Amino acid sequence: MNKKMLVLLPVLTLLASGLAGCGGDNNNKENQPAESSAASTATKSPSGPPTTLTVEVFDRGIQGQPDLNNNTWTRYINEHFGKPNNAVVKFVPVPRSQEIDKLNVMMAADEAPDISFTYDSATVSRYAKINGIMPLEDLLEKYGKDLKNYLGENVLTYGQFNGKQMAIPAKRTSLAWIGSFIRKDWLDKLGLPVPTNRDELYNTLVAFRDKNPGGVDGVIPWGLAATGMNYGTGNLAESFWGEQSEEDFVTSPNWLKPGNKESLKFLNKLYNDKLISPDFALDKTAKQADADVTNGKVGFFSANWDYAFRQNISEPLKANVPDANFIPIDTFKNDEGKYKKMVYNENGLNVFIPKSSKNAELAIKYLNWMANPEVLFFLQYGEEGVNHKTVDGIPQVIAQTGDNMQMSPQNLDYTLVVNGVELGDQEKNIKALSASYPGLEETAEQSYKINTTDGYTAFFYDTPNDANIKFGKTLGDMNKQMTDKLIVCKPSDFDSLYDKLVDEYMAAGGKAVMEENVKIYEAMQANKK
């Protein structure tokens, strides 16, 4: 099966996790690494007034965050890139929760930063179609050779639309996405093994319901939230899907995949057997699911591969239930004996240069400078003893506040050429990522490896799907509503309701999107010949 498979599931906007760095003032030059040729792109400073290069940065609204234009990281950038290139790098904050809306407004007004970005490929595809962004092949060839070498041909293909390089994808080093977790202490108390397939999981959930090993008020065997939020159904659907041709698999919606109906029917049975959070469909923020997990009521759940280890979950759970122990498991086995699951594509953020930019050359030089290992390491980890410590050859972030604070894992809002830890070696990357969860490092590493086993990625269409642009939002909303309705309906109503909802989905644009997918897919295959 092609590496780049498409699954039209409601997509969670998930990021690779890690600890944000924090604290201490780092204004002094002695707190910065010595400048070397590796951290600079120019040996002679150009003369004349400096050029202002504008760069987008997410404002995540983190409590206590420093000035997003004046902190340890921005000063390093201006010292080591700005000065040698007679430039001032000015960051343009954009609220993370409104990034596409804000970007659309700036693009329409020709006021978007010289370096803009989004995680939404469809948005970049639309800008490319209306000729709103610059083609980058010539600029990359002239000013971005280090960047091209770092990203590699495969990653760069994700920024190609209609055969042209229109965006620069960041390299994603952490590919795990969704994981499943179970209370090992509950299994031990009941003398049960770790479930390795759906039937074993069902029997385990029944035991959790009937025997309540945690002795809690309102035990919840499987913690779930409304569709589209964290706490989903993991790779359950994949374990039911039957064989399809590659073309059918990547072009058709999940609703038409053989076996998909049975996967929803299984969830419907679990719900009616009182094995799933009773009011999950009302939990549209996942706050209730978080509370249920941290109060020790939940025996099993599926969420981000690292969710059980994150500070907002692991610490209150430990305080409330000191003996609680969630472990990662693979339990949704298909007929081939595989645990198929979606993983992230090798690309992350999409970086582009608006047509309105007057500083395209400088923008590519900036990204090329950032691809240097020395630069990336400092932006992700800062100075030894101040921003990080090294344990067994692996850097570990030192929690701080103030100027040294990182507003995102591995400072990814400032390291636009990479998503995730970058130590030049994937095994080291995984260990460094796992080290972000003190006391749970081994379990986190195990979870990462489980949740990249038998993985497949989304198929990348190199041409905009006009039908998806037109109907995508409506279909995404319908996906969520359909799933929730089918899980909670009466078992006797399930078959007829499934067929009715799928007919409505296809009529509302699903058929048009699928037909356009087929056309684009076939054209792409023909171009390979």
Short mmCIF file of C-alpha atoms in Angstrom, two decimals:
data_model
loop_
_atom_site.label_atom_id
_atom_site.label_comp_id
_atom_site.label_asym_id
_atom_site.label_seq_id
_atom_site.Cartn_x
_atom_site.Cartn_y
_atom_site.Cartn_z
CA MET A 1 0.00 0.00 0.00
CA ASN A 2 1.28 3.46 -0.88
CA LYS A 3 2.97 5.21 2.01
CA LYS A 4 0.77 8.26 1.60
CA MET A 5 -2.76 6.95 2.23
CA LEU A 6 -5.79 9.11 2.80
CA VAL A 7 -8.21 8.76 5.63
CA LEU A 8 -10.97 11.34 5.75
CA LEU A 9 -11.42 11.15 9.49
CA PRO A 10 -12.24 14.27 11.48
CA VAL A 11 -8.72 15.47 11.92
CA LEU A 12 -7.44 16.58 15.24
CA THR A 13 -4.99 19.39 15.15
CA LEU A 14 -2.32 17.68 17.01
CA LEU A 15 1.27 18.70 17.63
CA ALA A 16 4.28 16.65 18.68
CA SER A 17 4.75 17.13 22.40
CA GLY A 18 7.56 18.18 24.64
CA LEU A 19 8.23 20.50 27.51
CA ALA A 20 8.41 24.22 26.93
CA GLY A 21 11.53 25.82 28.31
CA CYS A 22 11.20 28.61 30.80
CA GLY A 23 13.00 31.18 32.99
CA GLY A 24 15.82 33.55 33.63
CA ASP A 25 17.00 36.60 31.74
CA ASN A 26 19.40 35.96 28.89
CA ASN A 27 20.23 39.46 27.72
CA ASN A 28 23.96 39.22 28.31
CA LYS A 29 26.24 38.23 25.45
CA GLU A 30 28.05 35.72 27.62
CA ASN A 31 24.78 33.77 27.81
CA GLN A 32 24.77 33.34 24.02
CA PRO A 33 26.91 30.76 22.17
CA ALA A 34 29.97 32.19 20.44
CA GLU A 35 29.22 33.23 16.89
CA SER A 36 30.68 30.90 14.29
CA SER A 37 30.48 30.48 10.55
CA ALA A 38 27.79 27.85 11.13
CA ALA A 39 25.47 30.35 12.80
CA SER A 40 25.84 33.05 10.21
CA THR A 41 25.05 33.33 6.52
CA ALA A 42 27.24 36.31 5.71
CA THR A 43 30.89 37.14 6.28
CA LYS A 44 30.49 40.76 5.23
CA SER A 45 27.67 42.89 6.51
CA PRO A 46 25.84 44.69 3.69
CA SER A 47 25.94 48.47 3.93
CA GLY A 48 23.05 50.91 4.05
CA PRO A 49 19.98 50.95 6.25
CA PRO A 50 18.87 47.49 7.49
CA THR A 51 16.03 45.65 5.79
CA THR A 52 13.09 44.64 7.95
CA LEU A 53 12.14 41.01 7.43
CA THR A 54 8.70 40.24 8.85
CA VAL A 55 8.03 36.72 10.14
CA GLU A 56 4.77 35.31 11.45
CA VAL A 57 4.74 33.82 14.94
CA PHE A 58 1.85 32.17 16.79
CA ASP A 59 0.59 33.93 19.90
CA ARG A 60 -0.62 31.00 22.00
CA GLY A 61 -1.67 33.17 24.93
CA ILE A 62 0.51 31.23 27.38
CA GLN A 63 0.39 32.66 30.88
CA GLY A 64 3.59 34.58 31.68
CA GLN A 65 4.93 34.48 28.12
CA PRO A 66 7.56 37.12 27.26
CA ASP A 67 7.33 39.71 24.52
CA LEU A 68 7.14 37.64 21.34
CA ASN A 69 9.38 40.19 19.59
CA ASN A 70 11.96 40.58 22.35
CA ASN A 71 13.13 37.49 24.17
CA THR A 72 16.09 35.13 24.33
CA TRP A 73 15.23 33.50 21.01
CA THR A 74 14.43 36.61 18.97
CA ARG A 75 17.59 38.33 20.20
CA TYR A 76 19.65 35.32 19.15
CA ILE A 77 18.02 35.43 15.71
CA ASN A 78 18.72 39.12 15.23
CA GLU A 79 22.26 38.82 16.54
CA HIS A 80 23.26 35.79 14.45
CA PHE A 81 21.18 36.29 11.32
CA GLY A 82 20.02 39.90 11.37
CA LYS A 83 23.33 41.70 11.94
CA PRO A 84 25.42 39.74 9.40
CA ASN A 85 22.71 40.32 6.79
CA ASN A 86 22.04 43.98 7.66
CA ALA A 87 18.50 43.03 8.57
CA VAL A 88 16.07 43.34 11.44
CA VAL A 89 13.81 40.32 11.91
CA LYS A 90 10.45 41.53 13.16
CA PHE A 91 7.91 38.98 14.36
CA VAL A 92 4.21 39.42 13.65
CA PRO A 93 2.09 37.70 16.33
CA VAL A 94 -1.04 35.88 15.13
CA PRO A 95 -3.47 34.28 17.61
CA ARG A 96 -3.13 30.49 17.27
CA SER A 97 -6.87 29.90 17.52
CA GLN A 98 -7.62 32.41 14.74
CA GLU A 99 -4.59 31.83 12.53
CA ILE A 100 -6.38 31.05 9.26
CA ASP A 101 -8.92 33.84 9.62
CA LYS A 102 -6.18 36.34 10.50
CA LEU A 103 -3.97 35.09 7.67
CA ASN A 104 -6.80 35.47 5.16
CA VAL A 105 -7.34 39.08 6.25
CA MET A 106 -3.63 39.94 5.98
CA MET A 107 -3.32 38.22 2.60
CA ALA A 108 -6.35 40.08 1.22
CA ALA A 109 -4.84 43.39 2.36
CA ASP A 110 -1.33 42.55 1.03
CA GLU A 111 -0.08 42.85 4.61
CA ALA A 112 0.95 39.26 5.32
CA PRO A 113 4.48 38.82 6.75
CA ASP A 114 7.35 38.08 4.35
CA ILE A 115 7.46 34.63 5.91
CA SER A 116 3.95 33.33 6.60
CA PHE A 117 2.80 29.85 7.52
CA THR A 118 -0.11 27.58 8.34
CA TYR A 119 -0.65 23.93 9.17
CA ASP A 120 -3.59 23.84 6.75
CA SER A 121 -2.46 22.58 3.33
CA ALA A 122 -5.85 23.43 1.81
CA THR A 123 -5.26 27.11 2.62
CA VAL A 124 -1.86 27.07 0.90
CA SER A 125 -3.41 25.23 -2.05
CA ARG A 126 -6.05 27.94 -2.36
CA TYR A 127 -3.45 30.73 -2.25
CA ALA A 128 -1.45 28.93 -4.92
CA LYS A 129 -4.51 28.63 -7.12
CA ILE A 130 -5.28 32.37 -6.98
CA ASN A 131 -1.62 33.26 -7.58
CA GLY A 132 -1.28 34.85 -4.15
CA ILE A 133 2.07 33.31 -3.19
CA MET A 134 5.48 33.03 -4.82
CA PRO A 135 6.90 29.99 -6.62
CA LEU A 136 10.10 29.09 -4.83
CA GLU A 137 12.19 26.80 -7.09
CA ASP A 138 14.61 29.47 -8.32
CA LEU A 139 14.93 31.11 -4.91
CA LEU A 140 15.67 27.77 -3.26
CA GLU A 141 18.23 26.86 -5.89
CA LYS A 142 20.06 30.16 -5.47
CA TYR A 143 19.74 30.87 -1.73
CA GLY A 144 18.44 27.68 -0.09
CA LYS A 145 20.81 24.82 -0.81
CA ASP A 146 21.35 23.97 2.87
CA LEU A 147 17.61 24.11 3.40
CA LYS A 148 16.98 21.77 0.46
CA ASN A 149 19.59 19.33 1.73
CA TYR A 150 18.10 19.37 5.22
CA LEU A 151 14.49 18.85 4.17
CA GLY A 152 15.13 16.38 1.38
CA GLU A 153 13.15 15.77 -1.78
CA ASN A 154 10.34 13.79 -0.14
CA VAL A 155 9.46 16.49 2.39
CA LEU A 156 9.63 19.20 -0.25
CA THR A 157 7.04 17.42 -2.40
CA TYR A 158 4.40 18.31 0.20
CA GLY A 159 4.87 21.96 -0.76
CA GLN A 160 4.36 21.36 -4.47
CA PHE A 161 1.08 22.34 -6.11
CA ASN A 162 0.40 21.87 -9.81
CA GLY A 163 4.00 20.88 -10.24
CA LYS A 164 5.46 24.04 -8.68
CA GLN A 165 7.20 24.51 -5.33
CA MET A 166 4.80 26.95 -3.67
CA ALA A 167 5.54 26.27 0.00
CA ILE A 168 8.36 24.99 2.19
CA PRO A 169 7.13 22.24 4.49
CA ALA A 170 8.78 21.88 7.86
CA LYS A 171 10.29 18.46 8.50
CA ARG A 172 8.22 16.56 11.05
CA THR A 173 10.49 14.41 13.20
CA SER A 174 7.80 13.06 15.53
CA LEU A 175 5.40 10.93 13.49
CA ALA A 176 3.28 9.28 16.20
CA TRP A 177 -0.29 10.58 16.36
CA ILE A 178 -3.00 8.68 18.21
CA GLY A 179 -2.50 6.14 21.00
CA SER A 180 -4.57 3.99 23.36
CA PHE A 181 -4.04 3.68 27.12
CA ILE A 182 -5.34 1.34 29.81
CA ARG A 183 -5.18 1.30 33.62
CA LYS A 184 -2.59 -1.38 34.32
CA ASP A 185 -3.34 -1.19 38.04
CA TRP A 186 -6.96 -2.14 37.30
CA LEU A 187 -5.87 -5.08 35.15
CA ASP A 188 -3.55 -6.27 37.91
CA LYS A 189 -6.25 -5.95 40.55
CA LEU A 190 -8.59 -8.12 38.44
CA GLY A 191 -5.87 -10.53 37.35
CA LEU A 192 -6.45 -9.69 33.68
CA PRO A 193 -3.86 -9.60 30.88
CA VAL A 194 -3.35 -6.61 28.61
CA PRO A 195 -5.98 -6.92 25.84
CA THR A 196 -4.49 -7.46 22.38
CA ASN A 197 -7.64 -7.45 20.19
CA ARG A 198 -11.20 -6.11 20.13
CA ASP A 199 -12.82 -9.12 21.79
CA GLU A 200 -10.34 -9.08 24.66
CA LEU A 201 -10.85 -5.34 25.05
CA TYR A 202 -14.64 -5.77 25.14
CA ASN A 203 -14.37 -8.40 27.90
CA THR A 204 -11.96 -6.18 29.83
CA LEU A 205 -14.32 -3.20 29.60
CA VAL A 206 -17.18 -5.37 30.89
CA ALA A 207 -15.01 -6.40 33.84
CA PHE A 208 -14.20 -2.76 34.55
CA ARG A 209 -17.92 -1.95 34.49
CA ASP A 210 -19.08 -4.85 36.65
CA LYS A 211 -16.22 -5.09 39.15
CA ASN A 212 -15.20 -1.42 39.39
CA PRO A 213 -11.60 -2.15 40.41
CA GLY A 214 -10.98 1.49 41.28
CA GLY A 215 -13.94 1.63 43.65
CA VAL A 216 -15.06 4.93 42.13
CA ASP A 217 -18.47 6.53 41.92
CA GLY A 218 -19.56 6.27 38.28
CA VAL A 219 -16.89 4.06 36.73
CA ILE A 220 -16.30 4.71 32.99
CA PRO A 221 -14.73 1.72 31.22
CA TRP A 222 -13.93 3.72 28.02
CA GLY A 223 -13.54 7.48 28.31
CA LEU A 224 -14.81 9.32 25.22
CA ALA A 225 -15.57 12.91 24.22
CA ALA A 226 -17.56 14.37 21.33
CA THR A 227 -16.21 13.44 17.89
CA GLY A 228 -13.53 15.83 16.72
CA MET A 229 -12.11 16.33 20.20
CA ASN A 230 -9.35 14.45 21.95
CA TYR A 231 -10.53 11.15 23.48
CA GLY A 232 -11.56 9.51 20.24
CA THR A 233 -11.80 5.94 19.00
CA GLY A 234 -8.16 5.47 18.10
CA ASN A 235 -7.47 3.03 15.27
CA LEU A 236 -10.64 1.02 15.87
CA ALA A 237 -12.07 1.73 12.39
CA GLU A 238 -8.89 0.53 10.67
CA SER A 239 -9.20 -2.82 12.43
CA PHE A 240 -12.55 -3.38 10.66
CA TRP A 241 -11.71 -2.06 7.20
CA GLY A 242 -11.59 -4.65 4.44
CA GLU A 243 -9.32 -4.83 1.41
CA GLN A 244 -9.51 -2.10 -1.23
CA SER A 245 -7.49 -1.04 -4.22
CA GLU A 246 -5.11 1.83 -3.52
CA GLU A 247 -7.21 4.17 -5.65
CA ASP A 248 -10.44 3.33 -3.82
CA PHE A 249 -8.76 3.61 -0.44
CA VAL A 250 -7.29 7.06 -0.99
CA THR A 251 -10.16 8.61 -2.94
CA SER A 252 -13.25 7.39 -1.06
CA PRO A 253 -14.56 8.70 2.27
CA ASN A 254 -14.38 6.39 5.27
CA TRP A 255 -18.14 6.03 5.17
CA LEU A 256 -17.83 3.92 2.01
CA LYS A 257 -14.93 1.74 3.13
CA PRO A 258 -15.82 -1.96 3.54
CA GLY A 259 -16.15 -2.71 7.24
CA ASN A 260 -16.64 0.89 8.35
CA LYS A 261 -20.29 0.28 9.13
CA GLU A 262 -19.32 -2.61 11.39
CA SER A 263 -16.82 -0.42 13.26
CA LEU A 264 -19.56 2.06 14.17
CA LYS A 265 -21.91 -0.79 15.06
CA PHE A 266 -19.28 -2.06 17.52
CA LEU A 267 -19.15 1.37 19.16
CA ASN A 268 -22.94 1.47 19.25
CA LYS A 269 -22.93 -1.84 21.12
CA LEU A 270 -20.35 -0.54 23.61
CA TYR A 271 -22.45 2.55 24.25
CA ASN A 272 -25.68 0.61 24.76
CA ASP A 273 -23.83 -1.80 27.04
CA LYS A 274 -22.84 1.21 29.19
CA LEU A 275 -19.14 0.84 28.49
CA ILE A 276 -18.58 4.37 27.10
CA SER A 277 -18.86 7.80 28.75
CA PRO A 278 -22.66 8.25 28.96
CA ASP A 279 -22.74 11.93 27.95
CA PHE A 280 -19.72 11.95 25.63
CA ALA A 281 -21.59 13.68 22.77
CA LEU A 282 -22.14 16.73 25.00
CA ASP A 283 -18.45 16.97 25.91
CA LYS A 284 -17.39 19.30 23.09
CA THR A 285 -14.31 20.63 24.89
CA ALA A 286 -13.03 17.32 26.35
CA LYS A 287 -12.95 18.99 29.79
CA GLN A 288 -15.32 16.39 31.21
CA ALA A 289 -13.19 13.54 29.84
CA ASP A 290 -10.08 15.17 31.34
CA ALA A 291 -11.84 15.39 34.69
CA ASP A 292 -12.99 11.77 34.52
CA VAL A 293 -9.48 10.54 33.70
CA THR A 294 -7.71 12.63 36.35
CA ASN A 295 -10.28 11.67 38.98
CA GLY A 296 -9.53 8.01 38.35
CA LYS A 297 -12.89 7.03 36.83
CA VAL A 298 -11.66 5.92 33.39
CA GLY A 299 -10.16 2.52 32.59
CA PHE A 300 -9.31 2.95 28.89
CA PHE A 301 -9.10 5.80 26.39
CA SER A 302 -7.62 6.80 23.04
CA ALA A 303 -6.07 10.24 22.47
CA ASN A 304 -2.75 11.77 21.41
CA TRP A 305 0.05 9.21 21.69
CA ASP A 306 1.49 11.08 24.71
CA TYR A 307 -1.70 12.36 26.32
CA ALA A 308 -1.53 10.17 29.43
CA PHE A 309 1.95 11.52 30.23
CA ARG A 310 1.26 15.21 29.80
CA GLN A 311 1.57 17.34 32.89
CA ASN A 312 -2.10 18.41 32.90
CA ILE A 313 -3.16 14.74 33.05
CA SER A 314 -0.40 12.85 34.87
CA GLU A 315 0.07 15.23 37.78
CA PRO A 316 -3.57 15.64 38.91
CA LEU A 317 -4.16 11.90 38.38
CA LYS A 318 -1.18 11.09 40.60
CA ALA A 319 -2.44 13.51 43.23
CA ASN A 320 -5.96 12.09 43.16
CA VAL A 321 -5.10 8.39 42.70
CA PRO A 322 -1.44 7.76 43.61
CA ASP A 323 -1.51 4.13 42.42
CA ALA A 324 -3.07 4.87 39.02
CA ASN A 325 -0.93 3.66 36.14
CA PHE A 326 -1.88 4.15 32.49
CA ILE A 327 0.17 2.16 29.99
CA PRO A 328 0.08 2.35 26.16
CA ILE A 329 -1.39 -0.64 24.34
CA ASP A 330 -2.15 -1.91 20.84
CA THR A 331 -5.54 -3.58 20.90
CA PHE A 332 -7.23 -2.95 17.56
CA LYS A 333 -5.91 -5.81 15.41
CA ASN A 334 -7.20 -6.28 11.86
CA ASP A 335 -7.75 -9.55 9.95
CA GLU A 336 -4.15 -9.50 8.73
CA GLY A 337 -2.85 -9.39 12.30
CA LYS A 338 -1.78 -5.76 11.88
CA TYR A 339 -2.50 -2.76 14.07
CA LYS A 340 -2.94 -0.27 11.23
CA LYS A 341 -3.02 3.32 12.38
CA MET A 342 -2.59 6.75 10.86
CA VAL A 343 0.67 8.53 11.58
CA TYR A 344 1.75 12.00 10.63
CA ASN A 345 3.16 12.69 7.21
CA GLU A 346 6.83 13.71 7.13
CA ASN A 347 5.77 17.33 6.72
CA GLY A 348 4.47 19.72 9.33
CA LEU A 349 4.07 23.47 9.05
CA ASN A 350 3.64 24.99 5.56
CA VAL A 351 5.85 28.08 5.12
CA PHE A 352 5.25 30.39 2.16
CA ILE A 353 6.14 33.84 0.84
CA PRO A 354 3.20 36.08 -0.15
CA LYS A 355 3.29 37.65 -3.60
CA SER A 356 3.22 41.05 -1.86
CA SER A 357 6.60 40.45 -0.17
CA LYS A 358 9.52 42.62 -1.23
CA ASN A 359 12.06 40.50 0.66
CA ALA A 360 11.78 37.03 -0.86
CA GLU A 361 15.55 36.53 -1.22
CA LEU A 362 16.17 37.49 2.40
CA ALA A 363 13.31 35.22 3.50
CA ILE A 364 14.88 32.17 1.86
CA LYS A 365 18.29 33.12 3.27
CA TYR A 366 16.70 33.22 6.73
CA LEU A 367 15.18 29.75 6.38
CA ASN A 368 18.43 28.45 4.91
CA TRP A 369 20.34 29.82 7.93
CA MET A 370 17.87 28.15 10.25
CA ALA A 371 18.51 24.73 8.69
CA ASN A 372 21.99 24.72 10.21
CA PRO A 373 22.25 22.14 13.07
CA GLU A 374 23.94 24.65 15.41
CA VAL A 375 21.16 27.18 14.91
CA LEU A 376 18.38 24.62 15.31
CA PHE A 377 19.92 23.24 18.49
CA PHE A 378 20.14 26.64 20.14
CA LEU A 379 16.59 27.61 19.14
CA GLN A 380 15.26 24.31 20.51
CA TYR A 381 17.41 23.94 23.62
CA GLY A 382 19.28 27.16 24.29
CA GLU A 383 22.42 27.22 26.42
CA GLU A 384 23.75 24.30 28.43
CA GLY A 385 23.15 24.82 32.13
CA VAL A 386 20.74 27.69 31.52
CA ASN A 387 18.06 26.37 29.20
CA HIS A 388 18.88 22.66 29.25
CA LYS A 389 20.98 19.99 30.91
CA THR A 390 22.48 16.93 29.21
CA VAL A 391 21.77 13.47 30.62
CA ASP A 392 23.30 10.42 28.92
CA GLY A 393 23.97 12.50 25.84
CA ILE A 394 20.35 13.70 25.57
CA PRO A 395 19.43 17.36 26.22
CA GLN A 396 16.61 17.93 28.70
CA VAL A 397 14.84 21.28 28.92
CA ILE A 398 15.11 23.11 32.23
CA ALA A 399 11.74 24.56 33.21
CA GLN A 400 11.95 28.34 33.51
CA THR A 401 9.91 31.50 33.22
CA GLY A 402 10.51 34.92 31.73
CA ASP A 403 12.71 35.69 28.75
CA ASN A 404 13.90 32.09 28.32
CA MET A 405 10.38 30.69 28.21
CA GLN A 406 9.42 28.70 25.13
CA MET A 407 5.80 29.18 24.08
CA SER A 408 5.59 25.85 22.23
CA PRO A 409 7.28 22.42 22.36
CA GLN A 410 10.85 22.65 21.07
CA ASN A 411 10.15 26.31 20.26
CA LEU A 412 8.47 25.19 17.04
CA ASP A 413 6.91 28.62 16.47
CA TYR A 414 10.42 29.99 15.95
CA THR A 415 11.99 26.91 14.27
CA LEU A 416 9.99 27.05 11.06
CA VAL A 417 11.95 24.38 9.20
CA VAL A 418 11.23 21.56 11.67
CA ASN A 419 8.38 20.21 13.80
CA GLY A 420 9.70 18.17 16.70
CA VAL A 421 13.05 17.44 18.29
CA GLU A 422 16.01 17.60 15.88
CA LEU A 423 19.25 16.08 17.12
CA GLY A 424 20.32 14.68 13.75
CA ASP A 425 19.45 11.09 14.70
CA GLN A 426 15.93 9.68 14.99
CA GLU A 427 16.68 7.38 17.92
CA LYS A 428 18.09 10.35 19.82
CA ASN A 429 15.06 12.40 18.77
CA ILE A 430 12.71 9.81 20.29
CA LYS A 431 14.71 9.61 23.50
CA ALA A 432 14.79 13.41 23.78
CA LEU A 433 11.05 13.57 23.15
CA SER A 434 10.41 10.93 25.81
CA ALA A 435 12.67 12.80 28.23
CA SER A 436 10.07 15.56 28.19
CA TYR A 437 8.01 13.44 30.61
CA PRO A 438 10.11 13.12 33.80
CA GLY A 439 9.49 9.82 35.58
CA LEU A 440 7.59 8.45 32.59
CA GLU A 441 10.40 8.41 30.01
CA GLU A 442 10.40 4.66 29.36
CA THR A 443 6.62 4.47 29.07
CA ALA A 444 6.56 7.45 26.71
CA GLU A 445 9.23 5.88 24.50
CA GLN A 446 7.24 2.64 24.45
CA SER A 447 4.11 4.57 23.43
CA TYR A 448 5.93 6.33 20.60
CA LYS A 449 7.19 3.03 19.19
CA ILE A 450 3.79 1.32 19.51
CA ASN A 451 2.06 4.17 17.78
CA THR A 452 4.42 4.29 14.80
CA THR A 453 4.15 0.53 14.19
CA ASP A 454 1.97 -0.49 11.21
CA GLY A 455 1.46 3.21 10.48
CA TYR A 456 0.27 4.77 7.24
CA THR A 457 0.12 8.40 6.17
CA ALA A 458 -2.40 10.56 4.36
CA PHE A 459 -2.17 10.65 0.58
CA PHE A 460 -0.95 14.02 -0.66
CA TYR A 461 -2.87 15.55 -3.57
CA ASP A 462 -0.69 17.94 -5.54
CA THR A 463 -3.69 19.76 -7.05
CA PRO A 464 -6.42 21.68 -5.19
CA ASN A 465 -9.74 19.85 -4.94
CA ASP A 466 -12.31 22.53 -5.74
CA ALA A 467 -15.15 20.41 -4.38
CA ASN A 468 -13.35 19.96 -1.09
CA ILE A 469 -12.72 23.71 -0.87
CA LYS A 470 -16.45 24.25 -1.44
CA PHE A 471 -17.92 21.46 0.70
CA GLY A 472 -15.12 20.56 3.14
CA LYS A 473 -16.39 22.52 6.14
CA THR A 474 -19.93 21.18 5.75
CA LEU A 475 -18.71 17.61 5.36
CA GLY A 476 -16.39 17.92 8.35
CA ASP A 477 -19.29 19.05 10.54
CA MET A 478 -21.48 16.25 9.18
CA ASN A 479 -18.75 13.69 9.96
CA LYS A 480 -18.87 14.61 13.63
CA GLN A 481 -22.65 14.69 13.88
CA MET A 482 -23.06 11.40 12.02
CA THR A 483 -20.55 9.56 14.21
CA ASP A 484 -22.11 10.75 17.46
CA LYS A 485 -25.65 9.93 16.30
CA LEU A 486 -24.68 6.42 15.23
CA ILE A 487 -22.93 5.64 18.50
CA VAL A 488 -25.91 6.63 20.67
CA CYS A 489 -28.86 5.41 18.56
CA LYS A 490 -30.95 2.34 19.39
CA PRO A 491 -29.33 -0.83 18.02
CA SER A 492 -32.50 -1.61 16.08
CA ASP A 493 -32.23 1.74 14.26
CA PHE A 494 -28.54 1.52 13.44
CA ASP A 495 -28.52 -0.02 9.94
CA SER A 496 -31.20 2.21 8.48
CA LEU A 497 -29.75 5.33 10.13
CA TYR A 498 -26.25 4.57 8.84
CA ASP A 499 -27.48 4.20 5.26
CA LYS A 500 -29.64 7.33 5.51
CA LEU A 501 -26.82 9.49 6.91
CA VAL A 502 -24.29 8.29 4.35
CA ASP A 503 -26.72 9.09 1.52
CA GLU A 504 -27.13 12.61 2.94
CA TYR A 505 -23.36 13.00 3.29
CA MET A 506 -22.70 12.02 -0.31
CA ALA A 507 -25.47 14.30 -1.57
CA ALA A 508 -24.10 17.22 0.49
CA GLY A 509 -20.77 17.16 -1.36
CA GLY A 510 -19.20 13.83 -0.47
CA LYS A 511 -19.79 12.45 -3.96
CA ALA A 512 -18.36 15.57 -5.62
CA VAL A 513 -15.23 15.47 -3.45
CA MET A 514 -14.72 11.77 -4.16
CA GLU A 515 -15.10 12.23 -7.92
CA GLU A 516 -12.62 15.11 -7.89
CA ASN A 517 -10.21 12.97 -5.83
CA VAL A 518 -10.40 10.27 -8.48
CA LYS A 519 -9.60 12.73 -11.29
CA ILE A 520 -6.60 14.19 -9.46
CA TYR A 521 -5.34 10.78 -8.37
CA GLU A 522 -5.52 9.36 -11.89
CA ALA A 523 -3.79 12.42 -13.34
CA MET A 524 -0.99 12.08 -10.79
CA GLN A 525 -0.52 8.40 -11.63
CA ALA A 526 -0.47 9.20 -15.36
CA ASN A 527 2.24 11.83 -14.82
CA LYS A 528 4.47 9.21 -13.19
CA LYS A 529 4.55 7.11 -16.36
#
